[in-house]
Coordinates of C-alpha atoms in Angstrom, one line a residue:
X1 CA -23.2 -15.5 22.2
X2 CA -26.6 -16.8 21.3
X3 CA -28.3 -13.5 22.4
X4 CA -26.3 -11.4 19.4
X5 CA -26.5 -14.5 17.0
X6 CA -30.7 -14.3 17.7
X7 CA -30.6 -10.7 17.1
X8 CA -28.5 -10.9 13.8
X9 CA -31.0 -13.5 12.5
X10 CA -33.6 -11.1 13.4
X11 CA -32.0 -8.0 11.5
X12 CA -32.1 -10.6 8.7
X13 CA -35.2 -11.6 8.5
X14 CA -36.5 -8.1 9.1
X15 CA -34.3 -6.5 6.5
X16 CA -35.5 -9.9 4.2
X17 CA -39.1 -9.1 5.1
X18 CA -38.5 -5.3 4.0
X19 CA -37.2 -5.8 0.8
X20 CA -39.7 -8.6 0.0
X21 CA -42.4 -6.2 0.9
X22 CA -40.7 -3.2 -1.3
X23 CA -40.7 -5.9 -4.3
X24 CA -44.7 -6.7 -3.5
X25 CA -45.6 -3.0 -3.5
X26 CA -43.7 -2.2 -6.5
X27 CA -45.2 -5.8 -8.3
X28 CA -48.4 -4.7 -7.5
X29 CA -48.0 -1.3 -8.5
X30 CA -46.7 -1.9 -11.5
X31 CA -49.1 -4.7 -12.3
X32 CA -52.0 -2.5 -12.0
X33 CA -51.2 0.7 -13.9
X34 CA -50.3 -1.5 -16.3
X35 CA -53.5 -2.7 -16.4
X36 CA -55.3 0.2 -16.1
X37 CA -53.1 2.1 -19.1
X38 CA -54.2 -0.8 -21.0
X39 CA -57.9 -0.5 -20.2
X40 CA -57.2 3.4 -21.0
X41 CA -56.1 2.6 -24.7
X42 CA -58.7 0.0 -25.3
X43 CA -61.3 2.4 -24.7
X44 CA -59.5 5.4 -26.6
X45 CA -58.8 3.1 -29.7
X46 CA -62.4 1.0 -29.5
X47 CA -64.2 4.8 -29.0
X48 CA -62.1 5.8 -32.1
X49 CA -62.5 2.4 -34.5
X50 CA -66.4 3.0 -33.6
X51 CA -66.4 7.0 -35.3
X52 CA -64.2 5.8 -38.1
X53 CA -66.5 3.0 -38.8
X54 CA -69.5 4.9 -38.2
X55 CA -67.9 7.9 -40.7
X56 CA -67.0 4.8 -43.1
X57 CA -70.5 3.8 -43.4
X58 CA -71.7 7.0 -44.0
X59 CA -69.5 7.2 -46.8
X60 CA -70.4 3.7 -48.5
X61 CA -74.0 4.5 -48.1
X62 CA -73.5 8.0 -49.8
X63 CA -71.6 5.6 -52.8
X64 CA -74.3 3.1 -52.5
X65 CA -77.3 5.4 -53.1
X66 CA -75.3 7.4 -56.3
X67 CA -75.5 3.4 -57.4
X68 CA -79.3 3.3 -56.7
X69 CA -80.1 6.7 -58.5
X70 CA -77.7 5.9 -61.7
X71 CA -80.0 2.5 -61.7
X72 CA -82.7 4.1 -61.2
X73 CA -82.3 6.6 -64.3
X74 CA -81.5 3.5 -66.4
X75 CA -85.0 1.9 -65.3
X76 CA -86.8 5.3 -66.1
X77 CA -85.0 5.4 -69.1
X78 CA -86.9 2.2 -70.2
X79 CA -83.1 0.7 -71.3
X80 CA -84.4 -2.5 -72.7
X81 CA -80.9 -3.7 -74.8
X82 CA -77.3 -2.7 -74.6
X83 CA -77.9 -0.9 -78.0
X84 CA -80.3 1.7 -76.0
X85 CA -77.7 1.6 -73.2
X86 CA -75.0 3.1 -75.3
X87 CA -77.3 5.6 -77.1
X88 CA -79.3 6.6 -74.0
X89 CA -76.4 6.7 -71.8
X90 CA -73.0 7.6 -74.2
X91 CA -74.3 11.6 -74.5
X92 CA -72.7 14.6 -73.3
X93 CA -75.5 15.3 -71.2
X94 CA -75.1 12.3 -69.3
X95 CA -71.4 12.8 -68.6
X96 CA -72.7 16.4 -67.0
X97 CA -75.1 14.6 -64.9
X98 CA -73.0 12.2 -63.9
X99 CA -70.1 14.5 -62.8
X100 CA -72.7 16.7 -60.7
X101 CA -73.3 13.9 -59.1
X102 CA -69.7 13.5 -58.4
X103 CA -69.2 16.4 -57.2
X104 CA -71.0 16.1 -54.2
X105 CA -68.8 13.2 -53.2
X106 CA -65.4 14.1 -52.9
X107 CA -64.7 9.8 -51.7
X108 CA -65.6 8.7 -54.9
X109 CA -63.1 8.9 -57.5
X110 CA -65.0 8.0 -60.6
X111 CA -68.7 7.1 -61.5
X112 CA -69.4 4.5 -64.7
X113 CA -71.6 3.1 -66.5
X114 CA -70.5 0.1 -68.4
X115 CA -71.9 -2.5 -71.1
X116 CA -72.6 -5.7 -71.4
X117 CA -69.1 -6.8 -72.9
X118 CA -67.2 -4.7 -70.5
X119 CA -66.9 -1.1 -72.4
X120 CA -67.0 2.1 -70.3
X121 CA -70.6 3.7 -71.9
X122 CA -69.3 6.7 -69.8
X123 CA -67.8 7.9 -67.4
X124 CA -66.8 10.9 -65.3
X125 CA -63.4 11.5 -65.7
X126 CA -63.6 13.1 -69.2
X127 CA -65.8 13.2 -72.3
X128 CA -65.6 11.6 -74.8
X129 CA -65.9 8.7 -73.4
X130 CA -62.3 7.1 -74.5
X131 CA -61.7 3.3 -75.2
X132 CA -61.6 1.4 -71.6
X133 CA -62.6 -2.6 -71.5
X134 CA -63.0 -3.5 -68.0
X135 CA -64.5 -7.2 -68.9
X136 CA -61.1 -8.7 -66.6
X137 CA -62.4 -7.0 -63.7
X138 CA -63.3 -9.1 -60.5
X139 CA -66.7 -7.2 -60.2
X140 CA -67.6 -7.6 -64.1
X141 CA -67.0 -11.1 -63.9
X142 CA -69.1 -11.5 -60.4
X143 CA -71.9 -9.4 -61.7
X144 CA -72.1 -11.2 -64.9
X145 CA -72.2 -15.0 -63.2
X146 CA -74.4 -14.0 -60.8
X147 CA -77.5 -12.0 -61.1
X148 CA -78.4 -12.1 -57.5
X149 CA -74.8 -10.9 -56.0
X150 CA -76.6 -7.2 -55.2
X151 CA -73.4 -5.0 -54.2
X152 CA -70.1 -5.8 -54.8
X153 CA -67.2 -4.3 -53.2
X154 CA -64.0 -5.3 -55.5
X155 CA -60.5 -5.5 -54.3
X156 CA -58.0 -2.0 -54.6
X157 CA -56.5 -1.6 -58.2
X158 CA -54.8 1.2 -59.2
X159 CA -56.8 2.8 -61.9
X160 CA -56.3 2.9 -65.4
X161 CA -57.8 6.4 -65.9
X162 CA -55.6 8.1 -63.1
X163 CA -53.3 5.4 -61.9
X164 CA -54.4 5.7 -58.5
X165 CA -55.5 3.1 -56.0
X166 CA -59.3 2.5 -56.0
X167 CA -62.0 -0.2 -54.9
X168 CA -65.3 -0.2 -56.6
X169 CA -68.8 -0.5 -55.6
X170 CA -70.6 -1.5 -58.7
X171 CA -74.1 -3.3 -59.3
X172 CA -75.8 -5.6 -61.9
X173 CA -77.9 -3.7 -64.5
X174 CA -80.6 -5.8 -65.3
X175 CA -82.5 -6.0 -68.6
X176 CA -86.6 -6.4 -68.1
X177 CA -86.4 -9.6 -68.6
X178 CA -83.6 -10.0 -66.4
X179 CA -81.0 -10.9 -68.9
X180 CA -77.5 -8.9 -68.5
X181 CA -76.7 -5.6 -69.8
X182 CA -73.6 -4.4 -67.8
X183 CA -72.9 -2.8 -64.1
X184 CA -73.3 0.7 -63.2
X185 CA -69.7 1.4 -60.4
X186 CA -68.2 4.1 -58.2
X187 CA -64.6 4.3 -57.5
X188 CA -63.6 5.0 -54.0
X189 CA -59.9 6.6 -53.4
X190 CA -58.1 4.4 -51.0
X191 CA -55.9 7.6 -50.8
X192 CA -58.7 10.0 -50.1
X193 CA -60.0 7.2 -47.3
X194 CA -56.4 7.0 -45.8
X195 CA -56.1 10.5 -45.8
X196 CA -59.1 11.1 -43.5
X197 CA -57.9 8.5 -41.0
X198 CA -54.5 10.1 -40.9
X199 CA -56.4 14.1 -40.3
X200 CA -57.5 12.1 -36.3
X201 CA -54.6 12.7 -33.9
X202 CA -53.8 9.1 -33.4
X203 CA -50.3 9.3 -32.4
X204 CA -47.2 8.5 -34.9
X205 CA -47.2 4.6 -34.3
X206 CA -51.2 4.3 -34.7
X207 CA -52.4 2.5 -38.1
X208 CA -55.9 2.5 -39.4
X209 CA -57.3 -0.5 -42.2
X210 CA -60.0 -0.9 -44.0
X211 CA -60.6 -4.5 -45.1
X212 CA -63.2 -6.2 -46.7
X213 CA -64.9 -9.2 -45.4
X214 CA -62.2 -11.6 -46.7
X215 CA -59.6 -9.5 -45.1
X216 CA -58.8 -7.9 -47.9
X217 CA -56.8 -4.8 -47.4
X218 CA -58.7 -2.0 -49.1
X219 CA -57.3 1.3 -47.4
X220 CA -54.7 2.2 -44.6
X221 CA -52.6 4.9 -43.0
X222 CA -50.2 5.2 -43.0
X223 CA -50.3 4.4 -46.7
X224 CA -48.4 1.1 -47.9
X225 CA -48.3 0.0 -51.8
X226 CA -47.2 -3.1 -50.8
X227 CA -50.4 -4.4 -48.7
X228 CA -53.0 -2.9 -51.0
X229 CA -55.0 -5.8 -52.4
X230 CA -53.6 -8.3 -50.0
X231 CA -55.6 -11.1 -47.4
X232 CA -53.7 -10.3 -43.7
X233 CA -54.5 -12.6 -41.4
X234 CA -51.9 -11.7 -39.1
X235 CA -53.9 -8.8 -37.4
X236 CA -56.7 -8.0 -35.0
X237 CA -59.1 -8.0 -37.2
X238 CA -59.0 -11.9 -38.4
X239 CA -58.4 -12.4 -34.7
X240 CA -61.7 -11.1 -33.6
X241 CA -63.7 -11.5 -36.5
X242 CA -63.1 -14.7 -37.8
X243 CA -61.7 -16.8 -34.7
X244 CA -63.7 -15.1 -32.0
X245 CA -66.9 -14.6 -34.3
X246 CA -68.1 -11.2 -32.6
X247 CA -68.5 -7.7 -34.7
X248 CA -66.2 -5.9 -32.5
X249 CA -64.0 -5.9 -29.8
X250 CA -60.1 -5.1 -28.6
X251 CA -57.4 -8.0 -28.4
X252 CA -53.8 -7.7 -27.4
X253 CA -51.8 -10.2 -29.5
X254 CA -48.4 -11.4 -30.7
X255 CA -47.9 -10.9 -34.7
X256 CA -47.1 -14.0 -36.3
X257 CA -43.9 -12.4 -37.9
X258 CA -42.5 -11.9 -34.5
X259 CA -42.2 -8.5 -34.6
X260 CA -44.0 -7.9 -31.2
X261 CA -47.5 -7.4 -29.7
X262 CA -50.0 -5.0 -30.7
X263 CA -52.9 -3.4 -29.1
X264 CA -56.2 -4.1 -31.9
X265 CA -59.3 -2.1 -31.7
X266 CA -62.0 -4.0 -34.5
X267 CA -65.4 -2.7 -35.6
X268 CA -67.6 -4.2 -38.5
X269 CA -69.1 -1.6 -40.5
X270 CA -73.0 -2.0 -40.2
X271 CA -74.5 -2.7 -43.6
X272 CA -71.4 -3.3 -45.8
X273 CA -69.0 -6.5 -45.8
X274 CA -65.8 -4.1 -44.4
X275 CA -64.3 -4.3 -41.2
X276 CA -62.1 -1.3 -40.0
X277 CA -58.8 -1.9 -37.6
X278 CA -57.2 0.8 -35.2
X279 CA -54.0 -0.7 -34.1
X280 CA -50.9 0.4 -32.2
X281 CA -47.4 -1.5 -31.0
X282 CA -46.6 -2.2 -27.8
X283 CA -43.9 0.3 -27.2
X284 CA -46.7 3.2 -27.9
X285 CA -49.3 2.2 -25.9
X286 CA -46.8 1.0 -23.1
X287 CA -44.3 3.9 -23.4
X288 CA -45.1 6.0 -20.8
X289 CA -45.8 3.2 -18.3
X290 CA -42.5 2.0 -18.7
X291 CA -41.3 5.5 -17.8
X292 CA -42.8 5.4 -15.0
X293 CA -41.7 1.5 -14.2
X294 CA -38.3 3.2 -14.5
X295 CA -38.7 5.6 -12.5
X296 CA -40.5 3.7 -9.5
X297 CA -38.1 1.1 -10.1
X298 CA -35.6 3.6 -9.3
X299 CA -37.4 4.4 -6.2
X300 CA -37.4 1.1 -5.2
X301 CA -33.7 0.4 -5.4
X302 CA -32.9 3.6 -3.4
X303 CA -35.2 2.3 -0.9
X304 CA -33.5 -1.2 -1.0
X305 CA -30.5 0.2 -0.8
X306 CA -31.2 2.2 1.8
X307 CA -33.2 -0.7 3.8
X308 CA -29.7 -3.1 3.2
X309 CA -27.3 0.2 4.4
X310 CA -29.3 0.3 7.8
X311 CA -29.5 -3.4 7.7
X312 CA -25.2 -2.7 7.4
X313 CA -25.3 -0.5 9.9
X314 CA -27.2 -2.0 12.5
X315 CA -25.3 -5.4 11.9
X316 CA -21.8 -3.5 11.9
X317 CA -22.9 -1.8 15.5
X318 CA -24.0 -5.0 16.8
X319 CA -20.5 -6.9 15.7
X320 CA -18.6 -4.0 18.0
X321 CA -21.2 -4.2 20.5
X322 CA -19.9 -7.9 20.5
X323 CA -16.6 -7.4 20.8
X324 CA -17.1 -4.4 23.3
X325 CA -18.6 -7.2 25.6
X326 CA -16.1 -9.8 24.6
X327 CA -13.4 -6.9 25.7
X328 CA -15.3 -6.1 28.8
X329 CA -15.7 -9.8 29.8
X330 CA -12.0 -10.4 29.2
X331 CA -11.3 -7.8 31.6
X332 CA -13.3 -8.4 34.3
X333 CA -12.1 -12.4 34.3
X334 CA -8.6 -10.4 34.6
X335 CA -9.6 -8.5 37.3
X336 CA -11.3 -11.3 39.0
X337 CA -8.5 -14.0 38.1
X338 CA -5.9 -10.9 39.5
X339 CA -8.1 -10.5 43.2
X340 CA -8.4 -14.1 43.7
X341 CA -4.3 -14.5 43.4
X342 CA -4.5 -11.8 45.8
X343 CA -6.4 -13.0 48.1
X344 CA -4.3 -16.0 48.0
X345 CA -1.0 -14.5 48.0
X346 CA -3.1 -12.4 51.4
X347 CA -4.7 -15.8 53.0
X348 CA -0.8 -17.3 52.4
X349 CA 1.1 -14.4 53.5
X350 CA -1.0 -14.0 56.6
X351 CA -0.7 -17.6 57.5
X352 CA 3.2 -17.2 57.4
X353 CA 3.2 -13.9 59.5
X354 CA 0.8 -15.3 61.4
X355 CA 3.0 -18.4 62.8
X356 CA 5.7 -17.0 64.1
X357 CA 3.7 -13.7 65.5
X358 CA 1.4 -16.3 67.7
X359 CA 4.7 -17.4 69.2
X360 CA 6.0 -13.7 69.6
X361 CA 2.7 -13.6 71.8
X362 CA 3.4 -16.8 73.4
X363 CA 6.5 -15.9 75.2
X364 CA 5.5 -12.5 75.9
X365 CA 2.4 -14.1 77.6
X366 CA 4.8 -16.2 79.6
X367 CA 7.1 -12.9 80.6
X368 CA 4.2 -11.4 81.9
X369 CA 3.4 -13.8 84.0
X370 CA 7.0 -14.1 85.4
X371 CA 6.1 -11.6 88.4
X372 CA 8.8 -9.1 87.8
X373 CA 7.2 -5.6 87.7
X374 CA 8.9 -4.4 84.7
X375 CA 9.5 -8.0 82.6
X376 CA 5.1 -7.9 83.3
X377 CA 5.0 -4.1 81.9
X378 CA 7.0 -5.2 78.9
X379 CA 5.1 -8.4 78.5
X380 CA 1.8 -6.7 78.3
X381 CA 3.0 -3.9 76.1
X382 CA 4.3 -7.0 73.7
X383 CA 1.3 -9.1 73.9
X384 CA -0.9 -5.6 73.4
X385 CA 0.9 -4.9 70.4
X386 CA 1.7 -8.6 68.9
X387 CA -2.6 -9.0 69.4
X388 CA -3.1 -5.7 67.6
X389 CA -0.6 -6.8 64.7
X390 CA -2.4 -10.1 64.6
X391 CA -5.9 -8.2 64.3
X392 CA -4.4 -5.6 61.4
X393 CA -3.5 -9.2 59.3
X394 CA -7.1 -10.3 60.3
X395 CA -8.2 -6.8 58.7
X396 CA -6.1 -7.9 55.9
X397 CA -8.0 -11.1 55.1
X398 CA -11.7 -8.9 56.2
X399 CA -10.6 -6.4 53.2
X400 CA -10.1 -9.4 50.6
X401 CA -13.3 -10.9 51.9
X402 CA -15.2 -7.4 51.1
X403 CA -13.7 -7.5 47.5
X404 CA -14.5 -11.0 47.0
X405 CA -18.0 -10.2 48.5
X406 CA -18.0 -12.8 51.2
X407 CA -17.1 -10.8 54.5
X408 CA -20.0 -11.3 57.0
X409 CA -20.6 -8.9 60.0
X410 CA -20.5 -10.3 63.4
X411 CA -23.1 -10.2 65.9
X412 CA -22.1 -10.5 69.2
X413 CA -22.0 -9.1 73.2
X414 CA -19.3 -6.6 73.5
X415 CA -18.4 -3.4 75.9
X416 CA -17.4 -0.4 74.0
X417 CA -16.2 1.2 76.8
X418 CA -13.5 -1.9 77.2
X419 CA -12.5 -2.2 73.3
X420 CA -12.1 2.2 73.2
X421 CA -9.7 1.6 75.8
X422 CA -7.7 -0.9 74.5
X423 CA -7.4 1.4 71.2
X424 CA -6.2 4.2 73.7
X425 CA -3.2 1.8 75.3
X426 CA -2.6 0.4 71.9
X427 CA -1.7 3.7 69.8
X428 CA -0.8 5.4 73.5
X429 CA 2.9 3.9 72.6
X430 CA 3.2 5.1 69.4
X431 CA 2.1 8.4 70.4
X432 CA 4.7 8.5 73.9
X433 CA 7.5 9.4 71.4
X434 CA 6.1 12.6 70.0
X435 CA 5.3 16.1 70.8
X436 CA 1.6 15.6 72.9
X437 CA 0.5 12.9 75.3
X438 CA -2.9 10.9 73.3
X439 CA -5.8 10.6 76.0
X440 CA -9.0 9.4 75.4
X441 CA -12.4 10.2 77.4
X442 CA -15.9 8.8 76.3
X443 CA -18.2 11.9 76.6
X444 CA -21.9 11.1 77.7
X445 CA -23.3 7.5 78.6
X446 CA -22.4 4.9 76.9
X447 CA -24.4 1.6 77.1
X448 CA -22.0 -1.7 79.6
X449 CA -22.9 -4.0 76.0
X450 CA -24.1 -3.5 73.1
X451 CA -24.5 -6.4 70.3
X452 CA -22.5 -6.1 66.9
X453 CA -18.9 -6.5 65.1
X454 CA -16.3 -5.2 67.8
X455 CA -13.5 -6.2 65.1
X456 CA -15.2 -3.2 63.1
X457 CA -15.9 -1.3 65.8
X458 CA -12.2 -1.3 67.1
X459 CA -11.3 -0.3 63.1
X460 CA -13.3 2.7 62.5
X461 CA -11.6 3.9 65.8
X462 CA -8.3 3.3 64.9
X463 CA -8.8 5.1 61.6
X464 CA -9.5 8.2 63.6
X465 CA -7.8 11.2 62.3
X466 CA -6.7 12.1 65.9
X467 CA -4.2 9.8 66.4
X468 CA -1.7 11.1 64.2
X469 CA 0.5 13.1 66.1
X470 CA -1.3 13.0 69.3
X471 CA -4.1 14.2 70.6
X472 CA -7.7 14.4 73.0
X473 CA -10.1 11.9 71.5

């Protein structure tokens, strides 16, 4: 049936353009909380990189200026030879000085003052000053090659006072006529550093590096031995520093060790040659957005499931629906195949009663007409009676017309009076045997002719309950 295959192409397609549009919504959805917790942690780690790196630069510049004011001492001093440096500098009363200095800066880890062939003149870890060379140093060396180098941020080494991990700040101390007589340094605590990133809530998976300039890892928490002292080029900070020159910025980018994305938040620290990285993995800063992908994606299966059931459903009421009609179809070419072979086996069966009844008529016909009294009574009474049987077959065929639909009503000139009457004589015979005599009498006028279907006329008369058993009609 083209009608149900139309309308089962158009469930499909509407169940099809459903579940397409439940997949857009949920893309699109998805797509842009995604985006927007992204935009969320960039600005939470960039706002966060920019206190650390503003707090970081507070804290160099505190180291810096204990620099200037231990250079400044050794110019008031009027230190003119490394002789005067030791004797000027190598007292007890400049260990004191030093160390209340120090105190005041709980970042630095050690304050020194050291010669021109690399011996600690003092320092503030103890007194006396004990037997420390530091002429291998990558800041002795720099200072000493090049007098116009100003500060000098060395890389992490663990100390050899304490053991610890440290990075110095050290400047050139110059002679007055500019010749070399050793570097003046403060020791920063990568630990203390690390420690004070690690006291901001940033979440178990957040890490926090300081590097220098050269990438250079100086400090980071959490805390790794391993990385201290090494060039990582693998993070955010080479990635915005170095390939997209700017001073910050955030990135998302794939490590090169394949371990996954990360989320980078980069700030150069004004004044100093130190960058400081806030970074987090992807499955931190995604985490609760793929919660909730899970969970509307849940939605959206039970809504796709529930879009394909009633797709099901509708599909499964329209198959029966089909077959219903298929059923009702096949019955009613039944029934009409059944009323056509009756009205066949009727048309045929009439035809054969209808043969030998027109002769029954013939000869009664011709007895009537034989002039004996009675033979004429008897004739008319069969003639009367063979017409009437003749009409009831014709009534016959007019039935199987109506149920074919193709009976048509007569319109023609007849006398009611006349065809009441013959109805009377007709049934008067059948009636003669039994208890009361029929007779008939039309009350009130009745029109000579009137113009319709006498045939019906004469059949709703003799369907008239008062010929059973006799009676007045």
């Amino acid at each position: 049936m083209p009608e149900s295959r139309r309308s089962r192409s158009l469930i499909v397609a509407i169940g099809g353009a459903m579940l397409v549009t439940i997949a857009s919504a949920l893309g699109a959805t998805l797509y842009h909380t995604h985006e927007s917790e992204l935009e969320e942690w960039r600005e939470q780690l960039d706002g966060t990189a920019l206190l650390l790196a503003e707090q970081t630069a507070h804290e160099m510049g505190a180291a810096d200026l204990m620099l200037d004011s231990m250079l400044e001492r050794i110019r008031l001093l009027d230190v003119r030879d490394t002789q005067g440096l030791r004797a000027r500098f190598g007292t007890e009363e400049e260990f004191q000085r030093l160390l209340e200095r120090n105190r005041v800066l709980p970042q630095i880890d050690v304050a020194s003052i050291v010669a021109a062939d690399g011996t600690v003149v003092n320092f503030t870890r103890n007194f006396p000053t004990p037997q420390i060379n530091l002429f291998e140093r990558d800041y002795f060396r720099a200072h000493r090659s090049q007098p116009q180098l100003g500060l000098f941020i060395s890389d992490p080494v663990r100390n050899k006072g304490n053991g610890a991990w440290t990075f110095y700040l050290s400047r050139r101390i110059d002679a007055p006529d500019g010749s070399f007589l050793g570097v003046v340094l403060v020791g920063v605590s990568s630990r203390q550093i690390s420690n004070f990133y690690g006291k901001i809530k940033l979440g178990g998976d957040t890490t926090v590096t300081l590097y220098r300039r050269d990438f250079t890892v100086l400090a980071r928490w959490p805390h790794q031995d391993a990385v201290m002292g090494k060039v990582d080029r693998n993070h955010a900070a080479f990635e915005i520093v170095d390939r997209k020159r700017s001073s910050n910025g955030t990135v998302v980018m794939a490590l090169h060790d394949g371990t996954g994305n990360i989320l980078g938040a980069v700030r150069a620290i004004a004044n100093y040659p130190l960058i400081i990285e806030m970074s987090v993995p992807e499955q931190a800063y995604l985490q609760q957005w793929r919660f909730f992908a899970l969970q509307l994606g849940a939605v959206g299966i039970v809504c796709s499931a529930a879009v394909l059931a009633a797709c099901m459903a509708i599909w499964r009421a329209m198959r029966k629906r089909d077959m219903a009609l298929r059923e009702q179809r096949a019955l009613k070419s039944a029934a009409e195949a059944a009323n056509r072979a009756k009205s066949v086996f009727l048309a045929m069966m009439s035809h054969e009663i209808r043969t030998p009844l027109t002769a029954v008529i013939g000869f009664a016909e011709q007895l009537e007409r034989a002039g004996r009294v009675e033979a004429s009574e008897l004739g008319r009474i069969i003639v009367r009676n063979g017409q009437h049987l003749l009409r009831l077959i014709n009534d016959i065929l007019d039935m199987s017309k109506v149920e074919s639909g193709k009976l048509v009503l007569e319109h023609a000139a007849f006398s009611p009076q006349e065809v009441f009457d013959t109805v009377i004589t007709m049934m008067r015979g059948t009636t003669e045997h039994g208890a009361a005599a029929l007779t008939g009498v039309i009350q009130g006028p009745v029109p000579p002719a009137v113009s319709g279907d006498a045939t019906r006329w004469r059949q709703i008369l003799l369907n008239h309950p008062g010929f059973e058993g006799g009676s007045n009609i």
